[in-house]
Each structure stands twice: as C-alpha cells, then as structure tokens.
PDB file of C-alpha atoms and ligand atoms in Angstrom:
ATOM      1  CA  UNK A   1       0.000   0.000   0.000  1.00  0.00           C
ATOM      2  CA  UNK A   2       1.064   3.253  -0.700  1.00  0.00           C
ATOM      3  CA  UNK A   3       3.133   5.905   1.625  1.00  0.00           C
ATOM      4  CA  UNK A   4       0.472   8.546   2.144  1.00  0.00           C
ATOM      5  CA  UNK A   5       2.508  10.427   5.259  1.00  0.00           C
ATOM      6  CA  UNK A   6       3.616  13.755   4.464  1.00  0.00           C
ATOM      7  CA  UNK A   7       3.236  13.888   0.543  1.00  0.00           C
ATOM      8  CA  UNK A   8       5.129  16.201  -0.781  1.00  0.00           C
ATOM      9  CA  UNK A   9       2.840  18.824  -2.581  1.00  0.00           C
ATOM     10  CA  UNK A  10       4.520  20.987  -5.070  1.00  0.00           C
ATOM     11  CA  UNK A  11       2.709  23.128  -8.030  1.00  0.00           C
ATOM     12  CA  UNK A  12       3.414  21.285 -10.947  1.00  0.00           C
ATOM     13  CA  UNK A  13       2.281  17.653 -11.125  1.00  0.00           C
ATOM     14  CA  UNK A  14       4.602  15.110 -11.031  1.00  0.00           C
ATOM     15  CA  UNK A  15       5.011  11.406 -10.520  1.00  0.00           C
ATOM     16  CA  UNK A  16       2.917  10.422  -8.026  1.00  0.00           C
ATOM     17  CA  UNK A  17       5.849   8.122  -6.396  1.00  0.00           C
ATOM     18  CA  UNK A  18       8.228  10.630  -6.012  1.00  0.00           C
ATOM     19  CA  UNK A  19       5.920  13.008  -3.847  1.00  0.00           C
ATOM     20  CA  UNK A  20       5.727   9.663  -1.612  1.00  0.00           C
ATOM     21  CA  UNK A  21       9.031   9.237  -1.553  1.00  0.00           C
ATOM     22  CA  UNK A  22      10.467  10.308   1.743  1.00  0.00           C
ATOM     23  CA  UNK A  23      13.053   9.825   4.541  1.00  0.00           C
ATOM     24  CA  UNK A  24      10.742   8.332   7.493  1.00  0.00           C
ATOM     25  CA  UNK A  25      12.862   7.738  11.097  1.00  0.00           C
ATOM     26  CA  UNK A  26       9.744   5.691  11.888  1.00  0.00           C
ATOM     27  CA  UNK A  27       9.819   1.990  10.638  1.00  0.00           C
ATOM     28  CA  UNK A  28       7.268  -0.542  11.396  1.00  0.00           C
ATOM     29  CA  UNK A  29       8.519  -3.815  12.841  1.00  0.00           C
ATOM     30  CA  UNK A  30       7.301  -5.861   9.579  1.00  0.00           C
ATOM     31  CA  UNK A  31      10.545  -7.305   7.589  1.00  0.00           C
ATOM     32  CA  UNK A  32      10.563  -7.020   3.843  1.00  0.00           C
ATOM     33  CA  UNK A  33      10.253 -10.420   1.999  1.00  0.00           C
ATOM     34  CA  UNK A  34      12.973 -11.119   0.332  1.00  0.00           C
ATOM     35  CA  UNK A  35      11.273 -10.983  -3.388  1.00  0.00           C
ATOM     36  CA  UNK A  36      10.964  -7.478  -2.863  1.00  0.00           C
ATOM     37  CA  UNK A  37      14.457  -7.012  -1.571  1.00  0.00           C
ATOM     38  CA  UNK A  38      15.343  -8.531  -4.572  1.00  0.00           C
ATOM     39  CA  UNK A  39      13.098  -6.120  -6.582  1.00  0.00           C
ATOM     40  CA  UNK A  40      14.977  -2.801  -4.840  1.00  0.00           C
ATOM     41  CA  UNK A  41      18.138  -4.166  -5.802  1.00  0.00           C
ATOM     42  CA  UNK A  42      17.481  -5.104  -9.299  1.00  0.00           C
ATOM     43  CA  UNK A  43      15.778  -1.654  -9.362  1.00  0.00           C
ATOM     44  CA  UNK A  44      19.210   0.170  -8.807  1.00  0.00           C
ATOM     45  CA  UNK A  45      21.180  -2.073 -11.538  1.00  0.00           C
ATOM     46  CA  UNK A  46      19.068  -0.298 -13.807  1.00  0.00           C
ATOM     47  CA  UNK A  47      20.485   2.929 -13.174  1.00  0.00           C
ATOM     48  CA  UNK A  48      22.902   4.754 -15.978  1.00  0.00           C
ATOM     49  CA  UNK A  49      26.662   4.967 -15.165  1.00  0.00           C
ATOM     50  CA  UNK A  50      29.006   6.745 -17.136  1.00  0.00           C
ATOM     51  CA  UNK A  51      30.805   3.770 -19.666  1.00  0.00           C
ATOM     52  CA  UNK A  52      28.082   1.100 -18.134  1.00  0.00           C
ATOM     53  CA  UNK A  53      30.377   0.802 -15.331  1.00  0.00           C
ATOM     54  CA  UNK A  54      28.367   0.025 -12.807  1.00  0.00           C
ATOM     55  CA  UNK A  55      30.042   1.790 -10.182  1.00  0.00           C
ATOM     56  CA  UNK A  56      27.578   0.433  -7.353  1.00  0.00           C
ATOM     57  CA  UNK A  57      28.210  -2.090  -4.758  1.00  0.00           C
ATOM     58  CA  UNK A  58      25.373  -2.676  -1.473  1.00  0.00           C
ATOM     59  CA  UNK A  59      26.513  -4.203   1.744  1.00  0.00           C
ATOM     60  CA  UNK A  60      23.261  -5.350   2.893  1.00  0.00           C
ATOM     61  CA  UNK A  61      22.225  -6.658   6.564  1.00  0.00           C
ATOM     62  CA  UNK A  62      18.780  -8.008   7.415  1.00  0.00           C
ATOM     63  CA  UNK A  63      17.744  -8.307  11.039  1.00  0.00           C
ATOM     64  CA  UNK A  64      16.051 -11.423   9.931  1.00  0.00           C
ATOM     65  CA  UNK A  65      18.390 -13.465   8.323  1.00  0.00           C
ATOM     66  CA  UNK A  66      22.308 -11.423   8.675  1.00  0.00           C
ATOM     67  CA  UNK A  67      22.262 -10.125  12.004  1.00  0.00           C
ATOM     68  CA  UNK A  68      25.954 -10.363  11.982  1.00  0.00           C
ATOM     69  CA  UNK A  69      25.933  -7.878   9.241  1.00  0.00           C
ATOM     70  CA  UNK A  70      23.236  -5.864  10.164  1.00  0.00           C
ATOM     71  CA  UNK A  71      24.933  -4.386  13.970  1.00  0.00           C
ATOM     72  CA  UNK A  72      28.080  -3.808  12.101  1.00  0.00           C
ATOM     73  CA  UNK A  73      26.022  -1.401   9.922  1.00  0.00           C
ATOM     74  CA  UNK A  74      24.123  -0.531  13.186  1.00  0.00           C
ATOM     75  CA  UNK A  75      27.530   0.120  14.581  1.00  0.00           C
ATOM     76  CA  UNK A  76      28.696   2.271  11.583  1.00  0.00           C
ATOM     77  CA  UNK A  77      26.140   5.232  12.315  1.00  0.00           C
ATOM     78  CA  UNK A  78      26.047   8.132  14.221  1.00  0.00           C
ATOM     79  CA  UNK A  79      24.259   8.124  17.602  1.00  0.00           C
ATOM     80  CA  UNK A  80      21.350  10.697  16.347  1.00  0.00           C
ATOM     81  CA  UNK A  81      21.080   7.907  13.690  1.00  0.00           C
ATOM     82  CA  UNK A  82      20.952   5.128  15.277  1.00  0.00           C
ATOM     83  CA  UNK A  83      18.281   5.899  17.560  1.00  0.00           C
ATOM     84  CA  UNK A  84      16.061   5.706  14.759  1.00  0.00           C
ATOM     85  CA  UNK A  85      17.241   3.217  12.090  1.00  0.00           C
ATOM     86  CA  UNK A  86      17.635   0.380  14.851  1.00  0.00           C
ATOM     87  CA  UNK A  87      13.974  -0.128  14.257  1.00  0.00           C
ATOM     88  CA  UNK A  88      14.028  -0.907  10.695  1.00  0.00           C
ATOM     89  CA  UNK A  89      14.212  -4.197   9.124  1.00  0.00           C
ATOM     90  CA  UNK A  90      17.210  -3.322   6.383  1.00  0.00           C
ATOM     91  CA  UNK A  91      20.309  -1.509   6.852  1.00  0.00           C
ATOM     92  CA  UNK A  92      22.450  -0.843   3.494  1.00  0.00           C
ATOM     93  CA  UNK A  93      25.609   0.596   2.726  1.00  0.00           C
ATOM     94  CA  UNK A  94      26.280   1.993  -1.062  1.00  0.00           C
ATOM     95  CA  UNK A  95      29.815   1.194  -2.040  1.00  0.00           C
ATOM     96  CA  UNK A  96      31.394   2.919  -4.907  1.00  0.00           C
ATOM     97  CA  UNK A  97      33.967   1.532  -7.164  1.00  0.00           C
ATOM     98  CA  UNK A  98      36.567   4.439  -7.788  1.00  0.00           C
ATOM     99  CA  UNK A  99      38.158   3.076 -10.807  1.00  0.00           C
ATOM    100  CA  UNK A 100      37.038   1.903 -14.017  1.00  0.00           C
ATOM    101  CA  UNK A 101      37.817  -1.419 -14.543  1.00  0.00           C
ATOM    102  CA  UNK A 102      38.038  -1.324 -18.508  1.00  0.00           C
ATOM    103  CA  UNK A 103      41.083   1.031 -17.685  1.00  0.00           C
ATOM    104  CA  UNK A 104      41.501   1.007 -14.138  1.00  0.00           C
ATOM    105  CA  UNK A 105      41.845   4.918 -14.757  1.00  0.00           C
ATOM    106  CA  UNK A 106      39.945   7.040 -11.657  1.00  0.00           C
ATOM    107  CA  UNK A 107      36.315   7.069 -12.026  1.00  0.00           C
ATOM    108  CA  UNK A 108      35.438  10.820 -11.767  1.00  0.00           C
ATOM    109  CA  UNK A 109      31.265   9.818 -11.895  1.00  0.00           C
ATOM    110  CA  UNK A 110      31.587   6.792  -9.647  1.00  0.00           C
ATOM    111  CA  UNK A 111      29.972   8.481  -6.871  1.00  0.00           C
ATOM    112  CA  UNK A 112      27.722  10.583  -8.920  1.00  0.00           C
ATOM    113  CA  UNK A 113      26.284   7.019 -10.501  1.00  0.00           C
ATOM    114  CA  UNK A 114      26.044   5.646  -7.259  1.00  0.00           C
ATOM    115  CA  UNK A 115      23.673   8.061  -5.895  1.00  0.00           C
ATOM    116  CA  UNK A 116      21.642   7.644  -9.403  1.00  0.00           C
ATOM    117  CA  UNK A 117      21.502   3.686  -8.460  1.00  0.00           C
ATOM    118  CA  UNK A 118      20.131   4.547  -4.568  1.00  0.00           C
ATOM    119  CA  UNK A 119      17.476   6.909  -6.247  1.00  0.00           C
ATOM    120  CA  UNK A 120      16.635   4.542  -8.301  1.00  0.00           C
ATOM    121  CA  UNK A 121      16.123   2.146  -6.426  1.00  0.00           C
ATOM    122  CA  UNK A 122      14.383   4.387  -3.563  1.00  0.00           C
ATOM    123  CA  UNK A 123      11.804   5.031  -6.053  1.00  0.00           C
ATOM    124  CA  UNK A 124      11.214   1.263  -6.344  1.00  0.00           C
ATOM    125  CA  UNK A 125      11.046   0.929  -2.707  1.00  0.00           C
ATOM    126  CA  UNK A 126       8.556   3.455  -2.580  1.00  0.00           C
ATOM    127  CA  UNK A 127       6.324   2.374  -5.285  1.00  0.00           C
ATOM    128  CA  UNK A 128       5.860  -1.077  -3.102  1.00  0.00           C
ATOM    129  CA  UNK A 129       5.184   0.790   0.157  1.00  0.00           C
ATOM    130  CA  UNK A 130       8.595   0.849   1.422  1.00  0.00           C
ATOM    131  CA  UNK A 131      10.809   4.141   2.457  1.00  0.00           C
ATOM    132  CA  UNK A 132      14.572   4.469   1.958  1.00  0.00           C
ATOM    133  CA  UNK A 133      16.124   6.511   4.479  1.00  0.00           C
ATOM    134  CA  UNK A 134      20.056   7.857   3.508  1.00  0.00           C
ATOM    135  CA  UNK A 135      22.658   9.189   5.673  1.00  0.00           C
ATOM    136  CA  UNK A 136      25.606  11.091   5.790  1.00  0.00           C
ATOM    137  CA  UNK A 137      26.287  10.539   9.043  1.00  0.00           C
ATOM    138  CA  UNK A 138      28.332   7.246   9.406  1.00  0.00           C
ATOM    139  CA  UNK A 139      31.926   6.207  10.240  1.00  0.00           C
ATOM    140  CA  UNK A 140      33.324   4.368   6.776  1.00  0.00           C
ATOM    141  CA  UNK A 141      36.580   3.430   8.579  1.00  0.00           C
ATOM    142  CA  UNK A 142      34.276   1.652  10.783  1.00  0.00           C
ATOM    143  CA  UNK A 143      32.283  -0.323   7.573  1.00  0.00           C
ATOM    144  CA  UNK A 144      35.930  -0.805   5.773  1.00  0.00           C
ATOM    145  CA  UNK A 145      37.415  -2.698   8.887  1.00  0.00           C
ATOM    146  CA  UNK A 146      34.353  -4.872  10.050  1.00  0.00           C
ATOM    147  CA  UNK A 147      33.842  -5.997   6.427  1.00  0.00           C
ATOM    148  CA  UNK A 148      36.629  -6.072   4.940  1.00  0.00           C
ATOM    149  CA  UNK A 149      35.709  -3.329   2.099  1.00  0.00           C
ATOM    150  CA  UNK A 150      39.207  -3.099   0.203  1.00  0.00           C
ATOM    151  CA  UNK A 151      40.816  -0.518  -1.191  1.00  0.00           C
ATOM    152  CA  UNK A 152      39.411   1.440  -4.289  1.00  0.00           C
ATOM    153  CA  UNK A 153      36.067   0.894  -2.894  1.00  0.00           C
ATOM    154  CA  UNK A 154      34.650   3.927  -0.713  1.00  0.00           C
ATOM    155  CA  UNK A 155      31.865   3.413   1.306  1.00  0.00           C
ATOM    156  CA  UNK A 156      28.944   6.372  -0.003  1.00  0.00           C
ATOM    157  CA  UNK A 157      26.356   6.466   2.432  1.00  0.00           C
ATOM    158  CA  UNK A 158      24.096   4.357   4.570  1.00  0.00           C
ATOM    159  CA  UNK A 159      20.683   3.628   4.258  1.00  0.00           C
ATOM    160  CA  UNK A 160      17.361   2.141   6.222  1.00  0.00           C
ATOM    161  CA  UNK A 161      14.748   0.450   4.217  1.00  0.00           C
ATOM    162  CA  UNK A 162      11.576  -0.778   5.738  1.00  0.00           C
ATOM    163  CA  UNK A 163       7.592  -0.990   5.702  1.00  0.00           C
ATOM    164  CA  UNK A 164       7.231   3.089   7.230  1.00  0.00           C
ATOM    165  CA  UNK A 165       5.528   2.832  10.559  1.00  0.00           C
ATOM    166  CA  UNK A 166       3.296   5.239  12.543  1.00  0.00           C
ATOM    167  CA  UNK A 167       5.290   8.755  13.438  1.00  0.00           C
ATOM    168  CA  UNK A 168       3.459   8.766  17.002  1.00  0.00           C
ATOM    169  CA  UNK A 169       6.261   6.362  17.709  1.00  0.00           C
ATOM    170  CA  UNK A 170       8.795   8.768  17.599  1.00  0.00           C
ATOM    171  CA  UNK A 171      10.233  10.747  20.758  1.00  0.00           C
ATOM    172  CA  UNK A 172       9.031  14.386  19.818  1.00  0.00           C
ATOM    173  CA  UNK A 173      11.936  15.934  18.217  1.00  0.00           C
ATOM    174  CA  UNK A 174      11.815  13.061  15.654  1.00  0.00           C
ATOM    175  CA  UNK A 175       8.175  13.261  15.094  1.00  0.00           C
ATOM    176  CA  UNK A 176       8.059  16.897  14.757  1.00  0.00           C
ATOM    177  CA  UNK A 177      10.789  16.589  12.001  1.00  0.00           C
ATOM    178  CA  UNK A 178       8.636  13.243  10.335  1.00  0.00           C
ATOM    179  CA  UNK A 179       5.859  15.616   9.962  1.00  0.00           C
ATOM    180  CA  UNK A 180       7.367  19.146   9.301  1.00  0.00           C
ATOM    181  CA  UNK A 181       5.929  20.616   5.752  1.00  0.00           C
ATOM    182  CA  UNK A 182       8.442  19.220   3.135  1.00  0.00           C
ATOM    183  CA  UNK A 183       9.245  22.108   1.160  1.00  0.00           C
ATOM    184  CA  UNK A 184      11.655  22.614  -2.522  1.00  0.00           C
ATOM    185  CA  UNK A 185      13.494  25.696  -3.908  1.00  0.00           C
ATOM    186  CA  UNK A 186      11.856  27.099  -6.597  1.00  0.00           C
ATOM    187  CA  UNK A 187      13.109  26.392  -9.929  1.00  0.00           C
ATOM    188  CA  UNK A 188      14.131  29.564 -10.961  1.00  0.00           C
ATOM    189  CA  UNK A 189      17.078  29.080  -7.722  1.00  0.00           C
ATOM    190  CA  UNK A 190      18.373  25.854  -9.423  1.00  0.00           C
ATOM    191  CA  UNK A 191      17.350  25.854 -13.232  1.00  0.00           C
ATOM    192  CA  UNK A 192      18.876  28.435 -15.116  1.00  0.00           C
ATOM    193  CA  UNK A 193      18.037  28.418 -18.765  1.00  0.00           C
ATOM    194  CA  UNK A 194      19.951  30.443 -21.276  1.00  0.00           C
ATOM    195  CA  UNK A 195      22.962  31.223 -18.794  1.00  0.00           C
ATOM    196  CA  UNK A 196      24.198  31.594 -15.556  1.00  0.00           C
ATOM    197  CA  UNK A 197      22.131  34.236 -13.607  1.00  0.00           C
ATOM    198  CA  UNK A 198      23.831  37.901 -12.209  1.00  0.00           C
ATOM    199  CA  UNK A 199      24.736  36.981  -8.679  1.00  0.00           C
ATOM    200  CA  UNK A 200      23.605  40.307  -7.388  1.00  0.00           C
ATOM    201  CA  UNK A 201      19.731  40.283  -6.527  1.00  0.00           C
ATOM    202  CA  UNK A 202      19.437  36.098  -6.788  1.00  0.00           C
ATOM    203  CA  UNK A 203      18.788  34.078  -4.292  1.00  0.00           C
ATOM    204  CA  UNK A 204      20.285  30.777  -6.127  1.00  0.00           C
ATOM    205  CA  UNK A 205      23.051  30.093  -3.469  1.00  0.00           C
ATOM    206  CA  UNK A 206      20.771  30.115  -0.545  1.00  0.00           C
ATOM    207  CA  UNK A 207      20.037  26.611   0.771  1.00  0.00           C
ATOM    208  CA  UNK A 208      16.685  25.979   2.504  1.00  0.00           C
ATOM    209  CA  UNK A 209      18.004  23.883   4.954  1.00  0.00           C
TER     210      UNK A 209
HETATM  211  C1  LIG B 301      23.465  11.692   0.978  1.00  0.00           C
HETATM  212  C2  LIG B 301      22.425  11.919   2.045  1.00  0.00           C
HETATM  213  C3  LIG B 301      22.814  11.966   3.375  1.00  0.00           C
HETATM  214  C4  LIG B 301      21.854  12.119   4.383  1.00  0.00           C
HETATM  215  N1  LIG B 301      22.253  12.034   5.707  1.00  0.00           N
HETATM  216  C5  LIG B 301      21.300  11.961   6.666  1.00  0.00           C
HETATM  217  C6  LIG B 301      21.670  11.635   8.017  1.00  0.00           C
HETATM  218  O1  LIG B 301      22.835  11.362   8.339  1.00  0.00           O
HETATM  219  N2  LIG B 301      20.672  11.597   8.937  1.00  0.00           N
HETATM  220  C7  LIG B 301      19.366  11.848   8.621  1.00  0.00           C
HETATM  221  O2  LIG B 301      18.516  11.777   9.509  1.00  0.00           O
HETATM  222  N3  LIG B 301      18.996  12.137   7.338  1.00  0.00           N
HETATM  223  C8  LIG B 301      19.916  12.177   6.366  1.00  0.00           C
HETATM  224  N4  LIG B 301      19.553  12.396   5.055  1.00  0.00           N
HETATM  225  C9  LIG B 301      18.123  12.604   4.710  1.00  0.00           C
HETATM  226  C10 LIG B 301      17.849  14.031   4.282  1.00  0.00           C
HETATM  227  O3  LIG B 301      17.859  14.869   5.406  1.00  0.00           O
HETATM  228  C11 LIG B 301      16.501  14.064   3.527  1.00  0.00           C
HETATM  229  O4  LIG B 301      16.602  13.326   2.339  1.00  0.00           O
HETATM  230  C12 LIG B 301      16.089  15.493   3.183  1.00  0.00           C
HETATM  231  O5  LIG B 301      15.824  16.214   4.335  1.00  0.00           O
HETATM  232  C13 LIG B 301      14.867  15.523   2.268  1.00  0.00           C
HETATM  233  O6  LIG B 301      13.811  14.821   2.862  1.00  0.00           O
HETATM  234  P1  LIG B 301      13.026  13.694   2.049  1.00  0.00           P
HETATM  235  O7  LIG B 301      14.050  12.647   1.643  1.00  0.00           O
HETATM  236  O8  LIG B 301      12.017  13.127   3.026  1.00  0.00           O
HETATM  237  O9  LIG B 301      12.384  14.319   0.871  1.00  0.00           O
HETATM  238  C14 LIG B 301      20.489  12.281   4.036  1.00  0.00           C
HETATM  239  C15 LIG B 301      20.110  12.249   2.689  1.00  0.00           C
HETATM  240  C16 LIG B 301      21.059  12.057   1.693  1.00  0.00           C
HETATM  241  C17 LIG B 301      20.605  11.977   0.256  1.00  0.00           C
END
C-alpha cells in the first residue's frame, strides 16, 4: 500500500511516487520479503553509469536473516542515527567503485552514478510501500574494517529500508521533524536556462536547509 505520510505537494504535477518518496525515522517492525528485496536491488542495476560501469556495490544486513551484518552497519552510524534506524528491518551501505575497470583509470562519476543507483532504487522501494532513508552521518573506517571493504572501494552512504511505521512512535523531536511541511526551492534558484544568472539580486546560493 502506498506511503500517504507527508506527501510532498509541489505546483506542478509530477510522478505520483516521487511526492511519496520520503526519509521516514519511523519503521514498522514488519521485515521485507525477500522478493521485494530482490526487486529494490534489481531496481538500482538499472540505473545509468558513465561507460556502463556500474560503479555500485550494497553491503546489505537483514535483522532477519544477517544479524551479523546488520549491527556492524548498526555500529557504523552516528548516535542521532541510530536511535532511529535500529527499528528498521534493512540496513544498506552503497559502495562505490573508484576506478574503471576497462582502464583502471579514476572514475570521476563513480559516486555521482552511485547516488543515481540509490534513487533509483528508492523510487522502487517506494512504489511497493517501502521508504529508503540515507545518511551522511556514518563512520566508513568503521564499515571498511568490520567488512573487509578493500581498497578502491569507498563506502557512499548508509541507508534504512523498511515498511514506514506510525510517526506517534517517535520521541518528539523526531516526530516533529517526520511531519514538518516538506518544502523545494523554486526552480528559478536551481534551473537556469539560457545562462548563468547575475549573482547580485538572486537568491540561487541560498540553501533551505
Ligand atoms: C546523501 C544523504 C545523506 C543524508 N544524511 C542523513 C543523516 O545522516 N541523517 C538523517 O537523519 N537524514 C539524512 N539524510 C536525509 C535528508 O535529510 C533528507 O533526504 C532530506 O531532508 C529531504 O527529505 P526527504 O528525503 O524526506 O524528501 C540524508 C540524505 C542524503 C541523500
């Protein structure tokens, strides 16, 4: 069933997925069958990459069935981080491969694709009522030591992934940020047709964090 929790409402329609797309802290206990695992996955393999490469690699834990795997991941994050994605189901890491291996010459894009596969296959996620939740904050010495990750590989980000569960969960601060208005820059502050704009007067550099 669908993600109906704070839709994202903008002016011009677009996919409906992507306004349910969202970052939820709140998970509900449920796992995700494997089927559908498999589905998010196959999802991000059909990302572009810049010469096919393929840049992506997922570490993936499961409380259900790699435990092991999953607290390392656990392990990996931030507190402020883990206080939430302990509750979900799925704990990923994106991996990306820094050098091509039709050359072995750096991969300049190899983070870039990466993020194209987790988008991708957050979309998929959402479309069979899962969330994807991404973070920043994360220790990849930690990851690179408890599995092994070798060099040439560079942990991107970790992520949650889980049936989204019912914000009243949440201690307040967390459930006030679940259900805080979801806003966007305009367009004009990111799209600039015809040329760069005059810096003087524009508002293009602002972030709305
Ligand atoms: C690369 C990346 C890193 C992020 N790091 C964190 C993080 O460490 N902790 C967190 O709670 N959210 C994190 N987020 C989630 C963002 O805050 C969230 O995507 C953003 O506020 C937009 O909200 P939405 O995804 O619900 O549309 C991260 C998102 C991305 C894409």
């Amino acid at each position: 069933m669908a993600d109906t929790t704070n839709l994202l409402t903008l002016e011009t329609p677009i996919l409906p997925v992507l306004t349910q797309r969202r970052s939820p802290r709140a998970y509900a206990a449920q796992p995700v069958p494997p089927d559908l695992l498999q589905q998010v996955f196959v999802a991000a393999s059909s990302a572009a990459s810049c010469y096919g490469e393929q840049p992506w690699r997922y570490l993936v834990g499961t409380r259900a069935s790699s435990p092991e795997a999953y607290d390392k991941i656990l392990a990996s994050l931030g507190e402020f981080n883990q206080v939430w994605a302990e509750k979900a189901p799925v704990l990923g890491v994106s991996i990306a491969k820094l050098a091509f291996s039709h050359d072995d010459n750096p991969n300049a894009w190899a983070r870039h694709d990466v993020g194209q596969a987790t988008a991708t296959m957050a979309i998929q996620a959402t479309e069979l009522g899962l969330q994807v939740h991404q973070m920043a904050g994360f220790a990849p010495d930690k990851l690179r030591e408890a599995f092994g990750i070798p060099a040439g590989y560079e942990p991107v980000a970790v992520f949650t992934l889980g049936y989204p569960g019912d914000p009243a969960s949440l201690p307040d601060s967390l459930r006030d940020k679940e259900l805080a208005p979801r806003t966007r820059k305009p367009l004009a502050e990111f799209v600039f047709e015809g040329g760069w704009p005059e810096q003087a007067g524009e508002r293009y550099d602002q972030a709305t964090v």
